[in-house]
XYZ file of C-alpha atoms in Angstrom:
577
model
C -6.645 38.692 53.616
C -5.244 36.195 51.330
C -7.536 34.326 49.715
C -6.851 30.851 48.391
C -7.099 32.363 44.655
C -4.209 34.175 46.183
C -2.382 31.564 47.006
C -3.225 29.236 43.187
C -1.614 32.200 41.531
C 1.377 32.133 43.543
C 1.805 29.154 42.663
C 1.598 29.400 39.028
C 4.134 32.865 38.983
C 6.784 29.934 41.275
C 6.603 27.494 38.779
C 6.957 30.278 35.843
C 3.172 30.896 34.571
C 3.238 33.272 32.251
C -0.586 33.365 31.039
C -3.771 31.436 31.953
C -5.850 31.155 28.505
C -9.835 31.150 29.240
C -12.877 32.688 29.456
C -14.411 33.940 32.326
C -16.996 33.194 34.347
C -18.805 33.478 37.727
C -17.255 30.465 39.584
C -13.853 31.573 37.868
C -13.820 35.352 39.437
C -11.651 34.411 42.342
C -9.020 33.670 40.213
C -9.073 35.931 37.549
C -9.314 38.721 39.940
C -6.139 37.858 41.300
C -4.770 37.419 38.002
C -5.637 41.007 37.136
C -4.239 42.471 40.143
C -0.930 40.331 39.815
C 2.404 41.600 37.724
C 4.030 38.900 35.882
C 0.725 36.796 35.084
C -2.001 37.833 32.873
C -5.021 36.204 31.520
C -5.576 35.704 27.948
C -9.233 35.842 26.806
C -10.321 34.141 24.012
C -13.460 33.353 22.605
C -13.778 29.350 22.943
C -12.213 26.638 25.620
C -10.866 24.214 23.350
C -8.863 27.141 21.526
C -7.369 27.608 25.348
C -6.732 24.451 25.481
C -4.940 24.178 22.204
C -2.891 27.209 22.753
C -1.861 26.008 25.678
C -0.821 22.605 24.435
C 0.957 24.875 21.575
C 3.432 26.542 24.378
C 4.016 23.801 26.146
C 5.297 21.710 22.918
C 7.250 24.996 22.004
C 9.167 26.347 25.317
C 9.020 22.771 27.196
C 7.035 24.510 30.304
C 4.265 24.454 32.249
C 1.040 26.119 30.350
C -1.796 26.851 31.727
C -5.982 26.677 30.229
C -8.785 27.517 32.596
C -12.505 26.703 32.247
C -15.769 28.021 34.378
C -17.913 25.540 35.480
C -19.917 23.190 33.733
C -20.025 23.911 30.181
C -17.223 26.207 30.137
C -14.918 23.889 31.410
C -16.208 20.886 29.111
C -15.316 22.792 26.582
C -12.055 22.306 27.326
C -11.827 18.505 26.878
C -10.842 17.941 23.369
C -8.148 20.128 23.301
C -6.627 18.545 26.274
C -6.808 15.215 25.341
C -4.604 17.241 22.313
C -2.214 17.858 24.692
C -1.863 14.909 26.659
C -1.324 12.557 24.171
C 1.231 15.091 22.492
C 2.794 14.196 25.710
C 3.133 18.213 26.446
C 2.864 20.132 30.297
C -0.493 21.163 30.308
C -2.423 22.330 33.781
C -6.481 22.838 33.525
C -8.426 24.696 36.360
C -11.517 23.632 36.148
C -14.208 25.945 38.337
C -16.652 24.082 39.814
C -20.630 24.832 41.130
C -20.771 26.322 44.861
C -19.536 23.399 47.367
C -22.531 23.047 49.006
C -24.580 22.553 45.874
C -22.172 19.324 44.739
C -24.304 16.563 44.147
C -27.557 18.188 44.171
C -28.754 18.517 40.483
C -27.561 22.294 40.752
C -27.446 24.359 37.672
C -24.289 23.106 35.268
C -23.146 20.532 37.273
C -20.985 17.934 36.057
C -18.870 15.412 37.761
C -15.533 17.009 36.704
C -12.583 13.973 37.976
C -14.707 11.765 36.212
C -14.426 13.565 32.700
C -11.256 14.480 32.765
C -9.633 11.585 34.457
C -8.904 10.052 30.870
C -7.222 13.231 29.948
C -4.989 13.770 32.688
C -2.321 12.219 34.855
C -3.722 13.965 37.497
C -7.476 15.035 38.539
C -7.980 16.415 42.094
C -10.686 18.404 43.945
C -9.793 21.518 45.891
C -12.847 20.901 48.368
C -11.506 23.170 51.684
C -8.756 25.666 51.927
C -6.459 23.623 54.239
C -5.550 21.361 50.561
C -3.851 24.695 49.206
C -1.042 25.443 48.109
C 0.029 21.535 48.281
C -2.877 20.101 45.749
C -1.586 22.406 43.098
C 2.074 21.773 43.629
C 1.433 17.932 43.003
C -1.130 18.873 40.255
C 2.115 20.540 38.469
C 5.028 18.311 39.247
C 2.725 15.282 37.992
C 2.255 17.674 34.916
C 5.619 18.325 34.184
C 7.349 14.663 35.403
C 4.927 12.586 33.415
C 4.770 15.315 30.224
C 0.968 15.662 30.913
C -2.019 16.931 31.549
C -3.246 17.885 34.994
C -6.429 19.697 36.103
C -7.520 20.990 39.541
C -11.229 21.009 40.332
C -12.025 24.238 42.109
C -15.693 25.592 43.817
C -15.779 29.383 42.858
C -16.338 30.001 46.433
C -13.955 28.106 47.795
C -11.390 29.911 45.442
C -12.684 32.791 47.414
C -12.392 31.561 51.221
C -9.261 32.898 53.047
C -6.421 31.163 53.212
C -4.641 28.912 56.004
C -1.327 29.886 56.291
C 1.253 27.612 54.522
C 5.133 27.402 54.008
C 6.864 29.269 51.442
C 6.714 28.104 48.037
C 9.820 27.126 46.214
C 10.507 26.909 42.698
C 13.117 24.276 43.460
C 10.800 21.419 44.409
C 7.752 22.174 42.457
C 9.708 21.960 38.975
C 10.866 18.444 38.490
C 15.089 18.490 37.035
C 14.465 15.764 33.985
C 16.117 12.499 34.298
C 18.579 11.171 32.125
C 18.024 7.358 31.541
C 21.026 5.281 30.163
C 21.164 1.771 29.487
C 23.075 -1.115 31.365
C 26.534 -1.642 29.526
C 25.284 -5.136 28.610
C 22.246 -3.957 26.965
C 24.303 -1.170 25.227
C 26.701 -3.808 24.381
C 24.026 -6.631 23.213
C 22.834 -4.003 20.904
C 26.035 -3.360 19.533
C 26.190 -6.607 18.695
C 23.329 -7.170 16.277
C 23.710 -3.870 14.849
C 27.201 -5.048 13.441
C 25.991 -8.084 12.246
C 23.614 -6.774 9.924
C 24.385 -5.094 6.836
C 21.378 -3.036 5.323
C 20.407 -0.993 8.448
C 17.739 1.507 7.998
C 16.604 4.338 11.091
C 12.911 5.132 12.008
C 13.500 8.636 14.137
C 10.482 10.104 15.937
C 10.081 13.251 18.492
C 11.843 11.065 20.870
C 15.358 11.782 19.084
C 14.603 16.124 20.105
C 17.965 17.022 21.304
C 19.714 14.619 19.903
C 20.050 15.683 16.069
C 24.156 15.701 16.330
C 23.712 11.807 17.616
C 21.649 10.553 15.317
C 23.698 11.980 12.192
C 26.461 10.371 13.538
C 24.760 6.983 14.352
C 23.755 7.081 10.443
C 27.213 7.687 9.583
C 28.889 4.947 11.186
C 26.093 2.581 10.206
C 25.611 3.941 6.657
C 21.932 4.171 7.125
C 19.177 5.896 5.678
C 16.749 7.670 8.011
C 13.114 7.489 7.908
C 11.457 9.960 9.772
C 7.576 9.828 11.177
C 6.133 13.108 11.528
C 6.361 13.971 14.901
C 9.825 12.942 14.219
C 10.322 15.358 11.395
C 11.207 18.707 13.194
C 14.120 17.342 15.260
C 15.396 14.568 12.394
C 14.832 16.774 8.957
C 17.137 19.658 8.699
C 20.593 19.485 8.001
C 20.623 15.830 7.520
C 22.164 13.786 4.461
C 21.054 10.757 5.249
C 17.284 11.200 5.628
C 15.090 10.007 2.655
C 11.643 10.990 3.796
C 8.416 9.745 5.569
C 6.568 6.941 5.652
C 3.101 6.054 6.789
C -0.009 7.222 4.905
C 1.216 10.007 3.937
C 4.723 9.266 3.614
C 7.464 9.439 0.939
C 7.527 6.056 -1.185
C 11.630 6.009 -0.570
C 10.688 6.243 3.148
C 8.370 2.987 2.575
C 11.140 1.020 0.483
C 13.794 1.770 2.872
C 11.818 0.100 5.862
C 10.647 -2.693 3.452
C 14.581 -3.537 1.640
C 16.338 -3.355 5.517
C 17.824 -6.683 6.829
C 17.850 -4.326 10.211
C 15.129 -1.879 11.664
C 16.701 0.521 14.233
C 13.209 2.381 15.657
C 14.886 5.688 17.596
C 12.604 7.659 20.134
C 9.674 6.643 18.228
C 5.695 4.978 18.518
C 4.969 5.368 15.075
C 1.453 3.616 15.375
C 0.728 2.301 11.251
C 1.942 -1.505 11.674
C 1.403 -2.228 7.784
C 4.208 0.031 7.586
C 6.299 -1.785 9.160
C 9.027 -5.102 8.030
C 7.631 -8.038 9.270
C 9.776 -10.335 11.660
C 10.195 -12.883 8.457
C 12.041 -9.747 6.196
C 14.016 -8.259 8.821
C 14.618 -7.811 12.290
C 13.556 -4.786 14.611
C 15.220 -3.418 17.407
C 13.731 -0.300 19.690
C 15.357 2.584 21.501
C 12.614 4.105 23.761
C 13.049 5.794 27.047
C 9.170 4.773 27.692
C 9.408 1.026 28.460
C 4.950 0.469 27.684
C 5.961 1.757 24.030
C 8.171 -1.516 23.389
C 7.304 -3.934 20.747
C 3.948 -2.507 20.999
C 3.501 -1.785 17.494
C 5.973 -4.647 15.589
C 7.423 -7.782 17.181
C 11.228 -6.344 18.409
C 14.783 -8.540 18.353
C 15.501 -6.062 20.961
C 14.508 -3.412 22.811
C 16.343 -0.633 24.702
C 14.345 1.376 27.192
C 16.580 5.106 27.391
C 16.797 8.599 26.655
C 17.898 8.413 22.317
C 20.554 10.964 23.168
C 22.212 9.039 26.025
C 21.572 5.679 24.542
C 23.770 6.641 21.055
C 26.314 8.571 22.956
C 27.012 5.457 25.005
C 26.695 3.125 21.696
C 28.493 4.750 18.867
C 31.995 3.818 20.379
C 31.144 0.159 20.681
C 30.050 0.501 16.730
C 32.346 -0.733 13.341
C 32.078 1.761 11.201
C 30.718 0.879 7.536
C 32.271 1.416 4.618
C 29.731 -0.081 2.340
C 27.077 2.138 1.191
C 25.390 0.344 -1.282
C 21.446 0.143 0.881
C 22.277 3.798 1.871
C 22.259 4.775 -1.529
C 19.863 2.763 -2.952
C 17.737 4.832 -0.319
C 19.353 8.255 -1.559
C 18.311 7.959 -4.936
C 14.749 6.824 -4.481
C 14.121 9.795 -2.336
C 16.069 12.333 -4.640
C 13.130 10.519 -7.663
C 10.902 11.157 -4.841
C 11.378 14.808 -4.197
C 11.461 16.030 -7.210
C 8.330 14.062 -8.449
C 6.793 15.769 -5.117
C 8.085 19.252 -6.083
C 7.048 18.887 -9.550
C 3.598 18.885 -8.459
C 3.966 22.078 -6.572
C 5.197 23.789 -9.716
C 3.373 26.926 -11.213
C 0.761 25.578 -13.746
C 0.155 27.778 -16.849
C -2.266 24.693 -17.900
C -4.288 24.741 -14.576
C -7.036 27.582 -13.690
C -7.025 26.295 -10.095
C -4.123 26.425 -7.823
C -2.766 23.161 -6.466
C -2.471 22.896 -2.923
C 1.332 21.442 -2.997
C 2.071 25.328 -4.570
C 0.659 27.499 -2.272
C 2.630 25.164 0.628
C 6.068 24.769 -1.080
C 5.591 28.373 -1.620
C 5.077 29.358 2.224
C 8.090 26.960 3.098
C 10.358 29.039 0.491
C 9.384 32.729 2.104
C 8.673 31.815 5.392
C 11.535 32.895 7.865
C 14.335 30.515 9.110
C 12.663 30.214 12.405
C 9.217 29.944 11.355
C 6.685 27.983 13.419
C 4.158 26.100 11.034
C 0.727 24.331 12.611
C -1.413 22.311 10.211
C -4.974 21.840 10.843
C -5.849 17.823 10.528
C -6.544 16.167 6.694
C -4.837 17.479 4.029
C -3.005 20.308 5.345
C -0.312 17.764 7.380
C -0.147 16.136 4.103
C 0.997 19.019 2.108
C 2.945 20.735 5.853
C 5.145 17.259 6.566
C 5.917 16.970 2.284
C 6.488 20.891 1.345
C 7.595 22.530 4.297
C 11.024 22.390 5.240
C 12.981 22.239 7.868
C 16.327 24.682 9.081
C 16.915 23.163 12.314
C 15.458 26.056 14.120
C 11.864 26.081 12.232
C 8.954 24.273 14.172
C 6.122 22.560 13.147
C 3.034 21.023 15.223
C -0.149 19.797 14.779
C -2.849 17.381 16.408
C -0.296 14.356 14.938
C -1.848 11.704 17.646
C -5.206 13.087 18.678
C -6.150 14.038 15.726
C -8.765 16.577 15.802
C -10.227 19.043 13.308
C -9.572 22.852 14.392
C -5.539 22.840 15.989
C -4.008 25.133 13.107
C -5.022 28.650 14.174
C -5.725 27.938 18.087
C -1.775 25.807 18.261
C -0.812 29.725 16.752
C -2.343 31.837 19.174
C -0.306 29.958 21.840
C 2.699 29.331 19.124
C 3.132 33.445 18.943
C 2.998 33.963 22.820
C 5.674 31.240 22.885
C 7.489 33.148 20.754
C 6.631 36.479 19.998
C 9.189 37.485 17.943
C 8.725 34.469 15.470
C 6.502 34.252 12.491
C 3.348 32.092 13.014
C 2.120 30.635 10.118
C -0.997 28.445 10.722
C -1.810 25.891 7.432
C -5.646 25.797 8.025
C -8.644 23.539 6.271
C -11.594 24.925 5.252
C -13.699 22.748 7.855
C -11.597 22.911 10.661
C -10.864 26.948 10.171
C -14.545 27.298 9.997
C -15.000 25.271 12.887
C -13.551 27.830 15.088
C -13.483 30.556 13.234
C -14.639 32.965 16.516
C -11.513 32.779 17.688
C -10.140 34.421 14.684
C -11.127 37.322 16.218
C -8.864 37.617 18.767
C -6.142 37.560 16.585
C -7.318 41.290 16.615
C -8.310 41.491 20.000
C -5.136 40.387 21.411
C -3.007 41.767 18.704
C -1.273 38.841 16.911
C 0.691 39.043 13.807
C -0.601 35.684 12.931
C -0.339 34.509 9.455
C -3.620 32.166 8.561
C -3.224 30.266 5.735
C -6.504 28.560 4.731
C -6.602 25.893 2.060
C -10.053 26.693 0.620
C -11.151 23.794 -1.031
C -15.021 23.492 -0.581
C -14.434 20.359 0.836
C -13.813 18.148 4.108
C -11.185 17.342 1.446
C -9.282 13.994 3.742
C -12.512 12.242 4.410
C -13.724 12.480 0.520
C -10.305 11.215 -0.128
C -10.981 8.273 2.395
C -14.267 8.045 0.897
C -13.400 7.579 -2.433
C -10.265 5.018 -1.390
C -12.529 2.788 0.153
C -15.087 2.795 -3.388
C -17.607 5.457 -1.479
C -19.500 8.217 -3.471
C -18.584 11.602 -1.246
C -21.045 12.500 1.103
C -21.358 14.960 3.574
C -18.220 16.628 2.572
C -18.900 19.666 0.652
C -18.726 23.399 2.437
C -20.233 26.168 1.052
C -17.807 28.718 2.197
C -17.710 32.694 2.304
C -15.160 34.674 0.715
C -12.495 34.510 3.841
C -10.430 37.241 2.570
C -13.486 39.822 2.691
C -15.013 38.489 5.690
C -11.038 39.064 7.382
C -10.646 42.898 6.080
C -14.636 42.796 7.825
C -13.677 42.336 11.047
C -9.944 44.428 10.560
C -7.435 42.226 9.429
C -5.842 42.016 6.154
C -7.383 39.129 3.136
C -5.842 38.193 0.348
C -7.571 35.790 -1.475
C -5.888 33.679 -4.280
C -7.932 32.145 -7.018
C -5.457 31.563 -9.740
C -1.699 29.931 -9.691
C 0.069 33.421 -11.076
C -1.575 34.774 -7.903
C 0.558 32.496 -5.418
C 3.988 33.750 -5.089
C 3.521 37.832 -4.806
C 0.024 36.484 -2.600
C 2.172 34.771 -0.169
C 4.889 37.375 -0.036
C 2.727 40.489 0.734
C 1.167 38.518 3.043
C 4.258 37.287 5.210
C 5.743 40.518 5.180
C 2.715 42.016 6.973
C 3.225 43.309 10.004
C -0.616 42.401 11.341
C -2.429 39.384 11.527
C -3.344 38.244 7.889
C -5.911 35.560 6.082
C -4.869 34.070 3.266
C -7.905 32.375 1.118
C -5.933 29.749 -1.169
C -8.779 28.696 -3.170
C -7.050 24.968 -4.131
C -8.441 22.553 -6.791
C -10.764 19.999 -4.579
C -10.052 16.858 -6.840
C -6.173 17.039 -5.965
C -5.236 13.281 -4.305
C -2.460 13.007 -1.590
C -1.409 9.255 -2.265
C -0.018 7.658 0.070
C 3.511 5.568 -0.781
C 2.560 1.874 -1.253
C -1.091 1.475 -2.642
C -2.965 -1.988 -2.104
C -4.861 -3.822 -4.070
C -8.232 -2.624 -1.654
C -7.148 0.809 -2.433
C -6.765 0.540 -6.237
C -10.110 -1.299 -5.595
C -11.672 1.202 -4.195
C -10.638 3.697 -6.180
C -12.237 2.434 -9.442
C -15.483 0.972 -7.562
C -15.704 4.854 -7.049
C -15.364 5.852 -10.283
C -17.549 3.375 -12.197
C -20.192 4.757 -9.031
C -19.596 7.788 -10.018
C -19.814 7.657 -13.289
C -23.222 5.545 -13.123
C -24.418 8.180 -10.834
C -24.500 10.901 -13.311
C -21.057 12.496 -12.049
C -18.325 12.180 -14.791
C -17.861 16.022 -14.532
C -16.017 14.621 -11.217
C -14.474 11.399 -12.695
C -13.124 14.185 -15.471
C -12.154 16.306 -13.462
C -9.985 13.754 -11.157
C -7.986 12.441 -14.229
C -7.621 16.190 -15.156
C -6.361 17.147 -11.668
C -3.719 14.411 -10.995
C -2.760 12.788 -14.137
C -3.057 15.678 -17.280
C -0.566 18.282 -15.585
């Protein structure tokens, strides 16, 4: 007898799905039993459903293909939600299977009852309940098309008893209609002409490039060459824009470079290319520069800044149509000024990452740069939110093959190791490095056990500063005495050894290079417990009066509260090295 769960798995196979991340439960038994018996698809048993969602999102991000996660009824699928918000905001195609209580009990206040369609509505394009066998396989097919076509999350809610019911006869499943081809959007010719005229009429042009530049590296470089324009990249644009790019002058934003910030402030036209960079305070005002935006999402146009022209189109196609219309520049003054500023900013940042003979504690920049220098050319890096993202953004060099993932839109803690699991499944032959904060690592630490159980050679580097470092920095910059940020950590390396994972503890700057080399050469999972300086500051590219005032008030309050040693440590770490 063919049951509804059989049809469900058949649709997943037709969509190219190779695995489902999740935790089993009685409401999922029908589905997991079919997966157990089916060739070509496997169940990936994690320890927390949130990890399942993050892992699926990472796989989808790296491959561009549909990935799947699942949770049992009630608390099981509720645990998916935070990870699914991250998937949805990262615009990656993920199907979540939310099992439900027995269908006859819906609405009765039954054990573990929730209302999944309501709960998942905010983090999905499509969320529907399969209540009768006749809805299958059509409802799942629609969900898959929505996830792939709209690049986001779809959710199928299915009671455990419905999954076990006899399936109705249905037409054969065809992948041709199941996976929608990606449309290429090219602007109308008059819009291209208007854009070309505006660019030709302005001299000092700076490009701000984001993740929409994926697959358009050559066109972006050609445009910068034509315009003699410096390129500033966003965090999500880094992996697509930075490599092999002589026009790149770094990032802007709270964790960016001063060179990126000033390249945008000094231009007379800012060209936004495939970016929805959210921090309005870093844009030039409409009185300082004209602003033009190219984006394939109409809703993104003008959302962050007042535009002089908005173009709806895919970056690659739009730039290919634009380039023949432009007059090639010869004046390189604006570009050279930005490049010189970047060279200076880069040298200053790299100096902070050198092994210090004066410091007894490791600077986190040294760890990040050593990871970048020693990792393979096609390594995948995942970064926890907070300071690990700062160090990853500033010190992990892109090669054109490397990838950099994080919770860059949703901003959730504990994403890095979970995403590393999905990344390792997406690319089993590649090096995967999780740059984890000690707070983020501890939050979902249970799935560190999954690396052993699943046999994944993920390298986890814990930046162990015994604090929620970025939150502590935010408190200081707004004049608050740090409170509630301290962490009493174990010896993470010893903990790793106790569960069968190689542990390496780094406590001195002189240990960093050899320790990281040993970790990356090991053929199994590794935990690097990097004990780094808690007082390290991640200074943004522009310090406003309020931030300066905040730090001054913090130091005054710290002294008045008897924390003179903390102020001295802060100065020694950031000024006297």
